[in-house]
CSV table of C-alpha atoms in Angstrom, one decimal:
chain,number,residue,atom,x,y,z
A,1,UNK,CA,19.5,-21.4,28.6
A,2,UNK,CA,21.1,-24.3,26.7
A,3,UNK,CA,19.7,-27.6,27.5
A,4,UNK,CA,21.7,-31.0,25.5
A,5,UNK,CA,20.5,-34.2,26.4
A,6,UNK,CA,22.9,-36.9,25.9
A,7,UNK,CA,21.5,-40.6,25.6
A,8,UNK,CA,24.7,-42.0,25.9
A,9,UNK,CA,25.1,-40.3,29.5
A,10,UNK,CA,24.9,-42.5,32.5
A,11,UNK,CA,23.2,-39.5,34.3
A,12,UNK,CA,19.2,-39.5,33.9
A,13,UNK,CA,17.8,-37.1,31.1
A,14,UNK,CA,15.4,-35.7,34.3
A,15,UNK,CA,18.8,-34.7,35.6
A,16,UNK,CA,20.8,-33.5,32.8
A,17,UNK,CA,17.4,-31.0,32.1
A,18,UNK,CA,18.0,-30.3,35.9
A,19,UNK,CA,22.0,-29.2,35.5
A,20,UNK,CA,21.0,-27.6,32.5
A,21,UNK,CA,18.4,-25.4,34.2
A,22,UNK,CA,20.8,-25.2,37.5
A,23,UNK,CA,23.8,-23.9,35.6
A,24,UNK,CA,21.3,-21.6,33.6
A,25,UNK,CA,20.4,-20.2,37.1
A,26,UNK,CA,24.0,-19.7,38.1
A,27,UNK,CA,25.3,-17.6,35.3
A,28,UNK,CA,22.3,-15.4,35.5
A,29,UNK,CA,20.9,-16.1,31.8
A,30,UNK,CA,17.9,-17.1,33.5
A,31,UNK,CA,17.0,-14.6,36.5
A,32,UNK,CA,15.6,-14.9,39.5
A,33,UNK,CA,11.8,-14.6,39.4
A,34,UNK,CA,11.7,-15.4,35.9
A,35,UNK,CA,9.2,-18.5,34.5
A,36,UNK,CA,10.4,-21.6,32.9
A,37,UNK,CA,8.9,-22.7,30.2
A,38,UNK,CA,5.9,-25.1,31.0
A,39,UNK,CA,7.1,-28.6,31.3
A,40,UNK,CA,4.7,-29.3,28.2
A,41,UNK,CA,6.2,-27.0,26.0
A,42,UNK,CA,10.3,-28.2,27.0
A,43,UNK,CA,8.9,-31.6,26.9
A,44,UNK,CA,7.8,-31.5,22.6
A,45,UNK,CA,11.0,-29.1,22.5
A,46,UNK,CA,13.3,-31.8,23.6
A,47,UNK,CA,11.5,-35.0,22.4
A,48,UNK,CA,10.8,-36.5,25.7
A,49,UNK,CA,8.4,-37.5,27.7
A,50,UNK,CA,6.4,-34.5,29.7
A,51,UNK,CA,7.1,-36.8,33.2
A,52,UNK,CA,11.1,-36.6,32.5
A,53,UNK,CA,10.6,-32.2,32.6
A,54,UNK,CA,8.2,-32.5,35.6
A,55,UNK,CA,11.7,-34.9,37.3
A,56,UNK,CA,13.9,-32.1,36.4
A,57,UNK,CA,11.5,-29.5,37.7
A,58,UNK,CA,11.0,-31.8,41.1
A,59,UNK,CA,15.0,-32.2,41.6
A,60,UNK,CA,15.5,-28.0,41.3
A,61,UNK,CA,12.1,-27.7,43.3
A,62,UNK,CA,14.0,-29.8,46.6
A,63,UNK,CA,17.3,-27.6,46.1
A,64,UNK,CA,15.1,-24.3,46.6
A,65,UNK,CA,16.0,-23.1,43.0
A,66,UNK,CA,12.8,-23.2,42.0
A,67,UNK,CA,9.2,-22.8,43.2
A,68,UNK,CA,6.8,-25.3,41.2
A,69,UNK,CA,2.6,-23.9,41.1
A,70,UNK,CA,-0.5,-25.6,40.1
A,71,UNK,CA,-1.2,-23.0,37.6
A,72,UNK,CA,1.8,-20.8,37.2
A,73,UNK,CA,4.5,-23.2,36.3
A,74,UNK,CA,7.6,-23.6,37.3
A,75,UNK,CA,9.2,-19.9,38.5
A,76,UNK,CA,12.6,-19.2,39.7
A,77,UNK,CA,13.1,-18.4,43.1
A,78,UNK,CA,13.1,-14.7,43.9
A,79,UNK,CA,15.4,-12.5,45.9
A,80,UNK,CA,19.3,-12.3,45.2
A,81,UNK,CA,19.8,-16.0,46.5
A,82,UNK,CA,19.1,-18.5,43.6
A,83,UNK,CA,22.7,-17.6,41.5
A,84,UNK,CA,24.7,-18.0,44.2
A,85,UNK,CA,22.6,-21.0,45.7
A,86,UNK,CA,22.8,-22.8,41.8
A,87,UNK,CA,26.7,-22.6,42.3
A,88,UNK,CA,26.5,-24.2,45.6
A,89,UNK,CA,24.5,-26.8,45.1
A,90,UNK,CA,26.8,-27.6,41.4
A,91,UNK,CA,29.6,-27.4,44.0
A,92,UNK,CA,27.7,-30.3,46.5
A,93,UNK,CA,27.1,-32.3,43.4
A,94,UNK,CA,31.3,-32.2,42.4
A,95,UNK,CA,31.6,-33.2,46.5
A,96,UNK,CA,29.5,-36.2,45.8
A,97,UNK,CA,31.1,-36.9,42.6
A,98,UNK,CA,34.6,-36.7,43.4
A,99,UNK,CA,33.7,-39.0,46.7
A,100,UNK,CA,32.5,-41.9,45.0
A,101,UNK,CA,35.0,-41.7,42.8
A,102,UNK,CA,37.2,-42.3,46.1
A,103,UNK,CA,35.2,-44.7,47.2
A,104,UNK,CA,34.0,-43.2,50.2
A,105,UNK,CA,30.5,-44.1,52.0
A,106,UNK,CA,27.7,-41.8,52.7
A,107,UNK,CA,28.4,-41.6,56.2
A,108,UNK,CA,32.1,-40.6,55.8
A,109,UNK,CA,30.9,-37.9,53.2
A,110,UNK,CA,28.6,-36.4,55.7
A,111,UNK,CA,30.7,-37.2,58.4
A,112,UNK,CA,33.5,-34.7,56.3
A,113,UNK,CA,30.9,-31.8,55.9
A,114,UNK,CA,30.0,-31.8,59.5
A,115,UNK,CA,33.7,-31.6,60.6
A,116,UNK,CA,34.1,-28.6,58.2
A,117,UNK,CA,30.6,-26.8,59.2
A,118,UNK,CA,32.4,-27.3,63.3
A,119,UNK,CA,35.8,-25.9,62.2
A,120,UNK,CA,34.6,-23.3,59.6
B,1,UNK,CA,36.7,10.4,1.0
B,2,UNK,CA,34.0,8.0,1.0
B,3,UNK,CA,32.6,9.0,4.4
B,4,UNK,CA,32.6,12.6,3.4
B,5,UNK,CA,30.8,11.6,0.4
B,6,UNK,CA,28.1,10.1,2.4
B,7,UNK,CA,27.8,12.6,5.1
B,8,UNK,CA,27.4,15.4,2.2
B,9,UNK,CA,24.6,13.0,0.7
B,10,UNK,CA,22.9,12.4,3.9
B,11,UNK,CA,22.9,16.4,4.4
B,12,UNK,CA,21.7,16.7,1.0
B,13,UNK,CA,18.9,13.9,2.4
B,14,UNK,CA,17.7,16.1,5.6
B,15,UNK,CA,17.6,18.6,3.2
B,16,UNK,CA,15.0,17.8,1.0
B,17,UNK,CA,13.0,16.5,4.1
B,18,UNK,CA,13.0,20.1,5.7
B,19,UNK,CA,12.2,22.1,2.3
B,20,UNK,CA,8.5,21.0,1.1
B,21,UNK,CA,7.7,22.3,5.0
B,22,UNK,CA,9.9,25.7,4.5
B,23,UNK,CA,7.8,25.9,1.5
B,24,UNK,CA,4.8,25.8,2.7
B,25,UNK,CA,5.0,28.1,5.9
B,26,UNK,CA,6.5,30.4,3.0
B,27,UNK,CA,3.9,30.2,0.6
B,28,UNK,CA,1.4,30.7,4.0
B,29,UNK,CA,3.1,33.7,5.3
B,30,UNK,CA,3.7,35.3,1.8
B,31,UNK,CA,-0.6,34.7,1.3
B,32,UNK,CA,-1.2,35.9,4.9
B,33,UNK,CA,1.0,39.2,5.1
B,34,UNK,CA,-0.4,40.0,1.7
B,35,UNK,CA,-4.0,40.0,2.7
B,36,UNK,CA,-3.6,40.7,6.3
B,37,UNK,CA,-5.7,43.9,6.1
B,38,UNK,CA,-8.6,42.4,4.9
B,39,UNK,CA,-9.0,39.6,6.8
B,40,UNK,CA,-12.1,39.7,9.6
B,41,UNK,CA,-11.3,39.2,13.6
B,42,UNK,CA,-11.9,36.2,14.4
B,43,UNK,CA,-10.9,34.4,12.0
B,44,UNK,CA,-13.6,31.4,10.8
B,45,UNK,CA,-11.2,28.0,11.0
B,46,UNK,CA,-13.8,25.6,11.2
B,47,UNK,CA,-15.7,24.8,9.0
B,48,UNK,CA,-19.3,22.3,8.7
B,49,UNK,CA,-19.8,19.5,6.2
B,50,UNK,CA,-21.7,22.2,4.4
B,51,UNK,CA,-19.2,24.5,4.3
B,52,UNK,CA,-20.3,26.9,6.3
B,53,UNK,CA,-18.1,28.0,9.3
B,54,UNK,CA,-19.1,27.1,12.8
B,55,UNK,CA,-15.2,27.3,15.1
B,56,UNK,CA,-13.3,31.0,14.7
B,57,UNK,CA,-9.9,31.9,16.2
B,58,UNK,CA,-8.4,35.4,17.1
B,59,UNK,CA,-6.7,36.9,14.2
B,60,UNK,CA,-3.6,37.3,16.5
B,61,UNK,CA,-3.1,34.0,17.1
B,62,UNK,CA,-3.9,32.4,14.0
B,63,UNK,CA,0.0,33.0,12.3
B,64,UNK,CA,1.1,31.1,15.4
B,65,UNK,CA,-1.3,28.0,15.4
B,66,UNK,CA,-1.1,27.9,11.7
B,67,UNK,CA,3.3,27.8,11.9
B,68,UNK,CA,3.0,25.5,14.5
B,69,UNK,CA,0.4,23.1,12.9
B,70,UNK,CA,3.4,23.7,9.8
B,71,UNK,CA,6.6,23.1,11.9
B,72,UNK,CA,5.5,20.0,14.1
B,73,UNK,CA,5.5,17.7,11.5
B,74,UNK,CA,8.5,19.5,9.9
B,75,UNK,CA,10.3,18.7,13.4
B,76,UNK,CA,8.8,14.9,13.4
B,77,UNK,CA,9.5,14.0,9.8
B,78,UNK,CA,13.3,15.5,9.9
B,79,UNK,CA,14.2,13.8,13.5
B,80,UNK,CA,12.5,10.0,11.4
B,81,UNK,CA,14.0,10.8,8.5
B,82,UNK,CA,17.5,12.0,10.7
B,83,UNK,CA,17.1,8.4,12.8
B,84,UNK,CA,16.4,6.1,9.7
B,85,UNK,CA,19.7,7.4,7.8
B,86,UNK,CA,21.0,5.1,5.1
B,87,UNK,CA,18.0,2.9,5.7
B,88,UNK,CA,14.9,2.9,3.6
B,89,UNK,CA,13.6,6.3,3.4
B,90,UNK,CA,11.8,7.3,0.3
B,91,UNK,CA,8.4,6.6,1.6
B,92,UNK,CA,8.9,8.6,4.4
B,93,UNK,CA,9.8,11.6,2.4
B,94,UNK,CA,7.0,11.1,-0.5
B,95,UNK,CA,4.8,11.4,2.6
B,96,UNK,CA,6.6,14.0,4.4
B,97,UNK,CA,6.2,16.1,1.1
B,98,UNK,CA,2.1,14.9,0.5
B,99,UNK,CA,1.7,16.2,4.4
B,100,UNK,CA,3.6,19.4,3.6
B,101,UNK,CA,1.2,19.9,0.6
B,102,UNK,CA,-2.0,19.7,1.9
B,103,UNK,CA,-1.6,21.5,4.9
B,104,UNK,CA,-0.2,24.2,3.2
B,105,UNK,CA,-2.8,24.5,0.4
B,106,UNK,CA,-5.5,24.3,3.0
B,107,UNK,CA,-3.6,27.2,5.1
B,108,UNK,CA,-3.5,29.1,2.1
B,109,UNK,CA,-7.1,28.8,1.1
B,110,UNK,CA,-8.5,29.0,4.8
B,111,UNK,CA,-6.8,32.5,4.6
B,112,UNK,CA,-7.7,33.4,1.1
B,113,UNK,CA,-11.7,32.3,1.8
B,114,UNK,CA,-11.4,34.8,5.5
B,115,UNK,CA,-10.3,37.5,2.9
B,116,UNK,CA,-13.1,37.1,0.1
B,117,UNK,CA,-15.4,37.0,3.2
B,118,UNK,CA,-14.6,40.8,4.5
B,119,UNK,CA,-15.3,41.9,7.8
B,120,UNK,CA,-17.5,39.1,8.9
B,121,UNK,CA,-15.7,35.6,9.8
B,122,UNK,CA,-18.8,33.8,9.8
B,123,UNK,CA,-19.6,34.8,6.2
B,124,UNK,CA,-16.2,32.5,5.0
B,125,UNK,CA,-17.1,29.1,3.4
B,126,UNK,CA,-14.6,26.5,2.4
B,127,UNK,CA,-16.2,24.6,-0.2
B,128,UNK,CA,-15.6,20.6,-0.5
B,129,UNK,CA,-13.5,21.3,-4.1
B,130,UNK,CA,-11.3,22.9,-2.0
B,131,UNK,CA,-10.7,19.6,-0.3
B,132,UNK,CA,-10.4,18.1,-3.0
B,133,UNK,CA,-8.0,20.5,-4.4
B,134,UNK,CA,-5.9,19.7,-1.4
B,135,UNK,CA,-5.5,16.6,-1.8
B,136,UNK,CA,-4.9,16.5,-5.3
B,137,UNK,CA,-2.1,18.9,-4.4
B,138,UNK,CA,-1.2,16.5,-1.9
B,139,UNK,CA,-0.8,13.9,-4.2
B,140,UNK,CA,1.2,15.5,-6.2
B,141,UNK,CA,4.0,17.1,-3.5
B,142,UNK,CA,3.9,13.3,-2.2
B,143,UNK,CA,5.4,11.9,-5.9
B,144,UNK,CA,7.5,15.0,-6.0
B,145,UNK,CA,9.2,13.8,-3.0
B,146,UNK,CA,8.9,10.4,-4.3
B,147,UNK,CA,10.8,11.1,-6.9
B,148,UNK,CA,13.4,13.6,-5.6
B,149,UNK,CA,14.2,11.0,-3.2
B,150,UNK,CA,15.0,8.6,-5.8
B,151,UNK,CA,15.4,5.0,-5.0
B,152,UNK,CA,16.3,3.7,-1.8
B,153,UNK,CA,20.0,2.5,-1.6
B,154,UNK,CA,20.2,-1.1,-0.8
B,155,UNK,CA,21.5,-0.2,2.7
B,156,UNK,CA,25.7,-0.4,2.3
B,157,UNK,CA,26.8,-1.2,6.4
B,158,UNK,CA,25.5,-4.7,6.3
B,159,UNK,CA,27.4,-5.1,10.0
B,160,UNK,CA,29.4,-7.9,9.9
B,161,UNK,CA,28.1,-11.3,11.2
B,162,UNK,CA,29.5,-12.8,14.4
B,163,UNK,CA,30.9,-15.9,13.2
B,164,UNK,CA,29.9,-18.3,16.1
B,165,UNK,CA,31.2,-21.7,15.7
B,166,UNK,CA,28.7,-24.3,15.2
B,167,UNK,CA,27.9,-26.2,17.5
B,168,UNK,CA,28.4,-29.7,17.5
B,169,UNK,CA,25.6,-32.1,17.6
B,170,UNK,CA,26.2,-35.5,18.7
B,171,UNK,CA,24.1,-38.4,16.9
B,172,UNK,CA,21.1,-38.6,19.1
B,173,UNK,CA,21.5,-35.5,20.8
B,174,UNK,CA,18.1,-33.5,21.9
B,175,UNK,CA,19.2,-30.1,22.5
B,176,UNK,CA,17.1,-27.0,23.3
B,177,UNK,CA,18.0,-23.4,23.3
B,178,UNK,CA,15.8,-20.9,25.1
B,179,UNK,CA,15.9,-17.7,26.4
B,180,UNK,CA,13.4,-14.8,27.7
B,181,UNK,CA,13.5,-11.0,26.2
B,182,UNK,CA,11.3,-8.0,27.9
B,183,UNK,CA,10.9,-4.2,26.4
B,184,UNK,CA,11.5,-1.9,29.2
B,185,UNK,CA,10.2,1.1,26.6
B,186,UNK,CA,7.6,-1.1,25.5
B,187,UNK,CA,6.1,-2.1,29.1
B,188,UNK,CA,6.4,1.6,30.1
B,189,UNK,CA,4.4,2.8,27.5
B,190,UNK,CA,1.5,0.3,28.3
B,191,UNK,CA,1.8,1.5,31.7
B,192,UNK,CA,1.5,5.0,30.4
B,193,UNK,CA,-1.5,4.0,28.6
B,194,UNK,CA,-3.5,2.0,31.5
B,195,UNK,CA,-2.6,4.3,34.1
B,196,UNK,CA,-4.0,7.3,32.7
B,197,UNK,CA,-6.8,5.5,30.8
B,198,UNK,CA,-7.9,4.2,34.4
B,199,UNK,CA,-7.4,7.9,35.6
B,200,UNK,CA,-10.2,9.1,32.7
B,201,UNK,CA,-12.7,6.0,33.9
B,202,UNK,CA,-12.7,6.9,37.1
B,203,UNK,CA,-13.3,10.6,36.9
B,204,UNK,CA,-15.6,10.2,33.2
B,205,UNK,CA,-16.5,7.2,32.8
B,206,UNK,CA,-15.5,3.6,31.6
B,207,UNK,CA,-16.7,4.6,28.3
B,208,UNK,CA,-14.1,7.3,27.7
B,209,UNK,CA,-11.2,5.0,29.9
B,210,UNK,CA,-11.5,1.7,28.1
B,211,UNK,CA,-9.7,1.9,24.8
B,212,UNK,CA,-6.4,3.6,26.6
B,213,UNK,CA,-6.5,0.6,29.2
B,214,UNK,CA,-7.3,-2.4,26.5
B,215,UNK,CA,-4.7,-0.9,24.7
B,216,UNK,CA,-2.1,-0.4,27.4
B,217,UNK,CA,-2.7,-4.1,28.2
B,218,UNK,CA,-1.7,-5.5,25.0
B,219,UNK,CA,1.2,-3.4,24.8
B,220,UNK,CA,2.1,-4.7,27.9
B,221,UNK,CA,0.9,-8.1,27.0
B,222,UNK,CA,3.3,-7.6,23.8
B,223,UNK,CA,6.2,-6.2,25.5
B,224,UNK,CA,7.8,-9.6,26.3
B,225,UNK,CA,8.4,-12.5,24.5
B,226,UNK,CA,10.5,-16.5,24.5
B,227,UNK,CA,12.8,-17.4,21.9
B,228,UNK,CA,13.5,-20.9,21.4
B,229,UNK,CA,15.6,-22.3,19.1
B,230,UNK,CA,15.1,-26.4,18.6
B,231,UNK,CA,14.6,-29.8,16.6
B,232,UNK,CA,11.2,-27.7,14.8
B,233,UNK,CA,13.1,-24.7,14.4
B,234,UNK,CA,13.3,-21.0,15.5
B,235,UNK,CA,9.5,-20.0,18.1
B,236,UNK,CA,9.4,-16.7,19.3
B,237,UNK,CA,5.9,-16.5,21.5
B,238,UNK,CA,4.7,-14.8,24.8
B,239,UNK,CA,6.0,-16.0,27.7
B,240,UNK,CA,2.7,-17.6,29.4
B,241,UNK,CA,1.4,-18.9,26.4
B,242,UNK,CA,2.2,-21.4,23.7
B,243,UNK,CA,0.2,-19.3,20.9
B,244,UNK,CA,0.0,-17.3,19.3
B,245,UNK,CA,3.8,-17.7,18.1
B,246,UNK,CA,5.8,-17.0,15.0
B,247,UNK,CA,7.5,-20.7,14.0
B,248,UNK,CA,10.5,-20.7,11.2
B,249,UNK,CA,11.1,-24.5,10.9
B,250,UNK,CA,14.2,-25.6,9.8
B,251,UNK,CA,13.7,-26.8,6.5
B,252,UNK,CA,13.6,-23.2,5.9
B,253,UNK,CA,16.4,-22.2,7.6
B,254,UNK,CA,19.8,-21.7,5.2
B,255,UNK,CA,22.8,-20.4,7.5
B,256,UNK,CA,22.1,-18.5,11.0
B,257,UNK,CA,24.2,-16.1,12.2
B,258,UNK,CA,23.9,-13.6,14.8
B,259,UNK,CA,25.2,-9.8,14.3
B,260,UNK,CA,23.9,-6.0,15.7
B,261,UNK,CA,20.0,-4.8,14.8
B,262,UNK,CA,19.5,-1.3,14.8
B,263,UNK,CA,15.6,-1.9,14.8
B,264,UNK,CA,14.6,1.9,13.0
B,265,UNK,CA,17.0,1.7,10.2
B,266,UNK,CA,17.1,-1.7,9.6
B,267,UNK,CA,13.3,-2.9,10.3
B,268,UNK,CA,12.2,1.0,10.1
B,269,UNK,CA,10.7,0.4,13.8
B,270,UNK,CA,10.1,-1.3,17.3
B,271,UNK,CA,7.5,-4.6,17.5
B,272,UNK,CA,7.0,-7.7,14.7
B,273,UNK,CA,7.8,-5.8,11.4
B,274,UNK,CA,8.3,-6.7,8.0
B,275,UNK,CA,9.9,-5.0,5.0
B,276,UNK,CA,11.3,-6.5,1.8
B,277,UNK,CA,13.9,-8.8,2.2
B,278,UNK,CA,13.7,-8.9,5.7
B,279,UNK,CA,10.9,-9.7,8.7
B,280,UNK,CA,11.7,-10.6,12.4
B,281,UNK,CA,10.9,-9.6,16.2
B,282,UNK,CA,12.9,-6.7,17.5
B,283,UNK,CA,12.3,-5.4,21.0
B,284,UNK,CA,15.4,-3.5,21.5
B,285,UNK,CA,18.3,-2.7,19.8
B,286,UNK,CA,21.8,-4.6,20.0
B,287,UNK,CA,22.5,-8.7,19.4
B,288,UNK,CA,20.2,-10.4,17.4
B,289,UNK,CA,20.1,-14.0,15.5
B,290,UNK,CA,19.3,-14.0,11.7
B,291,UNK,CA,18.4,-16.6,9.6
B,292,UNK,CA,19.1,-16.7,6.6
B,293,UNK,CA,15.7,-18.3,4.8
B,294,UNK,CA,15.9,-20.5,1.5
B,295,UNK,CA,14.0,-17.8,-0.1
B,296,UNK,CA,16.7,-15.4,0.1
B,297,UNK,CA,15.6,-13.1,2.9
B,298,UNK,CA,15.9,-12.8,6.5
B,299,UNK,CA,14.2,-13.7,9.3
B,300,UNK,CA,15.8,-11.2,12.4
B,301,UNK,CA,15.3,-11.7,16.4
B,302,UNK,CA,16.9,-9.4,19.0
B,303,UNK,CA,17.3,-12.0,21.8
B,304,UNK,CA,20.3,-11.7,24.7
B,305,UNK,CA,23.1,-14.5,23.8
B,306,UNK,CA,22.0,-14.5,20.3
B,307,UNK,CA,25.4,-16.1,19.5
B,308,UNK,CA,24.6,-19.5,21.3
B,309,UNK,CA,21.3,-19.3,19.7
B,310,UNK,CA,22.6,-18.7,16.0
B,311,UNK,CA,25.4,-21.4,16.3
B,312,UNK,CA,22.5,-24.0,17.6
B,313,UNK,CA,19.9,-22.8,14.8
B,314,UNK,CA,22.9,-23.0,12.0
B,315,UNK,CA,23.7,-26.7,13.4
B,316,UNK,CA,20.4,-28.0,13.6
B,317,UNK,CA,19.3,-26.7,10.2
B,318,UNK,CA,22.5,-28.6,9.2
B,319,UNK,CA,21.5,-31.8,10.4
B,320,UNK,CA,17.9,-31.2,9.0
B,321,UNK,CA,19.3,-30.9,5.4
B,322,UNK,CA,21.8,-33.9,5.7
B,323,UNK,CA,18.7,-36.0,7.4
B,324,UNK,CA,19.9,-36.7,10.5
B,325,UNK,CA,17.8,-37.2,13.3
C-alpha cells in the first residue's frame, strides 16, 4: 500500500490517505480482513496530524470499506466484497468528477443515476 | 564446463558430509561383531552419574538402536548440508563431523565396557574419562571437518537485482509505503505446538502443557509481521503493536534494491537472522528488498511488492543524503 500525499493537491490530505487506502483495497495488496496500521502509527509515518488519518479512516468507514473499533483499529471489511466495492466506489468518485467538470448540479447527477438504476 | 565443475564439487561436498557418519557406524559394527560373543544379554546402556549402570537393552536390538541413533543425524546433516548448497556450510560440517565422533566413540566404548563386564550387564561401568574422551574425540573429528571443508566460498549466484526505477519524490511530498507479511509454515507450527501442548494439560497437568503452549504462542505471535518503508526509514514490527521493531533509518541506507531470497542458503534459515555481511527478516522464500547499508553489508526483508518498496526506500535515502526535506 503506497500512500503520497501531495501539498500542492487541491484534494484534502484526509482524502488523498483515503484513495490511497481505497485503491490499496481494490488491487488486493491489502486484503479483506486485514488491519490498517493504527491511525497513530500512519500519522508519525506521514508527518501529519493523527486527526487527518482518523478523516481518511472516517471517509472509508461511510463507503463500507472499512470497519473502525475502539480497541482494534481500523480492519478491512471481510467477505469477498470490499475489492470489488473499492472499484466501485473509485468509479462513483470519476462520476462526480467528470460531472462537475460539466457543470452539472447535484440533482441532475442523481437524477442520471436513478434513470440508469430504472433502465439497468 | 563451469556447471559441471560445480555439480562435481558439490558431490564432492555431500560427500564428505556422509563419511565421518559411515565411519562411525563402521568403526561400531567392526567393534560390535568382533566381541559379539562376549557381550552379556541385556546389554547395560545407561549408565548413573557414578558410573554404574542402572537402564539395559536386549542384546538383539541394541545393533539397531545403536545404527539408528548413527544414521538419523547422518540423514539430517546431509539433507541441511544438501539444502544450504553453495551457501555457508563449513560450520555445519565441523559439527556434522564433532556429532559423528562422539557418538561413535561412545558406541564403541558402551560395547567394549558390556564386553570387559562378561556375562552380567549390570557389572559394566562407563567411567566419566570416558566422557571425556568423547568429547575430546569430538573435538577433534569437528576441526577435521572444519578443515576438510575448507573455507566457505563467498556464495557466486548473487541473483541479479530487480532494477526498479526510483521513484520520484516531489518537494514536499510525504509518502509512506506499507505492507503486511504472514508465515503460513510458521503459524502452523505454533498451532502444532499449542494444540498438543493444551492436549498434555488437560490430560497431565498444566505443569507438563505450559512450555509447548507459551511457545506455540510466540511462534504464532512471531509468524506475522508490517513492513514499512518511510521519511525514518525501513520498520519491520508485529502487526498489533508498534514495538518491539527492527528500525534501519535512512542515514544508513546506501542503494535499495529488491531481488529473490532463498532464506536457508542465503540467511542459513527461517525467522530474524544474522550472518556476516548480511542480517534481515525472512518469512518465506521469493521477493525481498535489500538495503544496501553504509557499512558495507545488507539489510534483507522478504515482503510481497518488494519492488515498490525498494524503489521508495532507494529514493528517500536519496533525498536524505542530498538534505531534502
Amino acid at each position: 500500500m503506497l500512500i503520497r500525499l501531495d501539498p500542492g493537491s487541491p484534494l484534502p490530505l484526509g482524502d488523498q490517505i483515503a484513495a490511497a487506502v481505497r485503491g490499496a483495497i481494490a488491487d488486493g495488496s491489502v486484503r479483506p480482513g486485514e488491519r490498517l496500521p493504527a491511525a497513530r502509527t500512519l500519522a508519525d509515518s506521514l508527518g501529519v496530524n493523527v486527526h487527518t488519518v482518523l478523516r481518511g479512516y472516517q471517509r472509508l468507514r461511510e463507503e463500507g470499506l472499512i470497519e473502525l473499533r475502539r480497541g482494534r483499529g481500523a480492519v478491512v471489511a471481510a467477505g469477498a466484497a470490499p475489492p470489488g466495492r473499492a472499484r466501485l466506489v473509485e468509479g462513483v468518485r470519476e462520476l462526480v468528477a467528470d460531472a462537475r467538470a460539466l457543470g452539472l448540479s447535484d440533482e441532475e447527477v442523481v437524477e442520471l443515476v436513478r434513470t440508469g438504476l430504472a433502465t439497468g | 564446463m563451469n556447471v559441471l565443475l560445480s555439480i562435481a564439487k558439490e558431490r564432492r561436498r555431500l560427500l564428505l558430509v556422509v563419511l565421518p557418519h559411515l565411519l562411525a557406524c563402521a568403526a561400531f559394527l567392526t567393534v560390535f561383531l568382533s566381541r559379539h560373543d562376549r557381550l552379556p544379554d541385556p546389554m547395560a546402556t545407561h549408565f548413573s552419574g557414578a558410573g554404574r549402570a542402572d537402564g539395559y537393552t536386549a542384546l538383539g536390538s541394541f545393533p539397531y538402536t545403536a545404527l539408528a541413533l548413527l544414521l538419523v543425524p547422518t540423514v539430517l546433516f546431509t539433507a541441511l548440508a544438501y539444502g544450504m548448497r553453495g551457501g555457508r556450510t563449513r560450520a555445519l560440517v565441523a559439527l556434522g563431523y564433532a556429532l559423528a565422533g562422539l557418538l561413535g566413540y561412545l558406541l564403541c566404548a558402551l560395547v567394549l565396557d558390556n564386553a570387559r563386564a562378561g556375562t552380567d550387564g549390570a557389572g559394566a561401568r562407563l567411567e566419566l574419562w570416558e566422557l571425556g574422551v568423547a568429547l575430546a574425540v569430538a573435538a577433534a573429528a569437528g576441526g577435521l571437518g572444519w578443515l576438510l571443508a575448507g573455507p566457505d566460498a563467498t556464495p557466486a549466484r548473487e541473483p541479479a537485482a530487480v532494477v526498479a526505477p526510483r521513484l520520484e519524490l516531489r518537494d514536499g511530498e510525504a509518502v509512506t509505503w506499507t505492507r503486511s507479511i504472514a508465515s503460513r509454515p510458521l503459524r502452523l507450527a505454533g498451532l502444532a505446538l499449542v494444540l498438543p501442548g493444551t492436549a498434555v494439560g488437560l490430560l497431565a497437568g498444566w505443569g507438563a502443557g505450559v512450555g509447548l503452549v507459551v511457545g506455540g504462542l510466540v511462534v504464532c505471535a512471531f509468524s506475522a509481521a508490517r513492513v514499512t518503508v518511510d521519511r525514518h526509514g525501513l520498520t519491520t514490527s508485529l502487526p498489533w503493536l508498534p514495538r518491539p521493531r527492527l528500525r534501519i533509518p535512512l542515514d544508513r541506507i546506501e542503494t535499495a534494491t529488491s531481488r529473490p531470497v532463498d532464506p536457508l542458503a542465503d540467511l542459513g534459515g527461517w525467522g530474524y537472522r544474522v550472518v556476516p555481511g548480511r542480517s534481515g527478516l525472512v518469512l518465506r522464500s521469493g521477493e525481498a528488498v535489500v538495503a544496501r547499508l553504509t557499512t558495507g553489508s545488507e539489510f534483507v526483508v522478504t515482503v510481497d511488492d518488494a519492488a515498490t518498496a525498494a524503489a521508495l526506500l532507494d529514493a528517500l535515502a536519496a533525498r536524505a543524503r542530498t538534505g531534502g526535506a
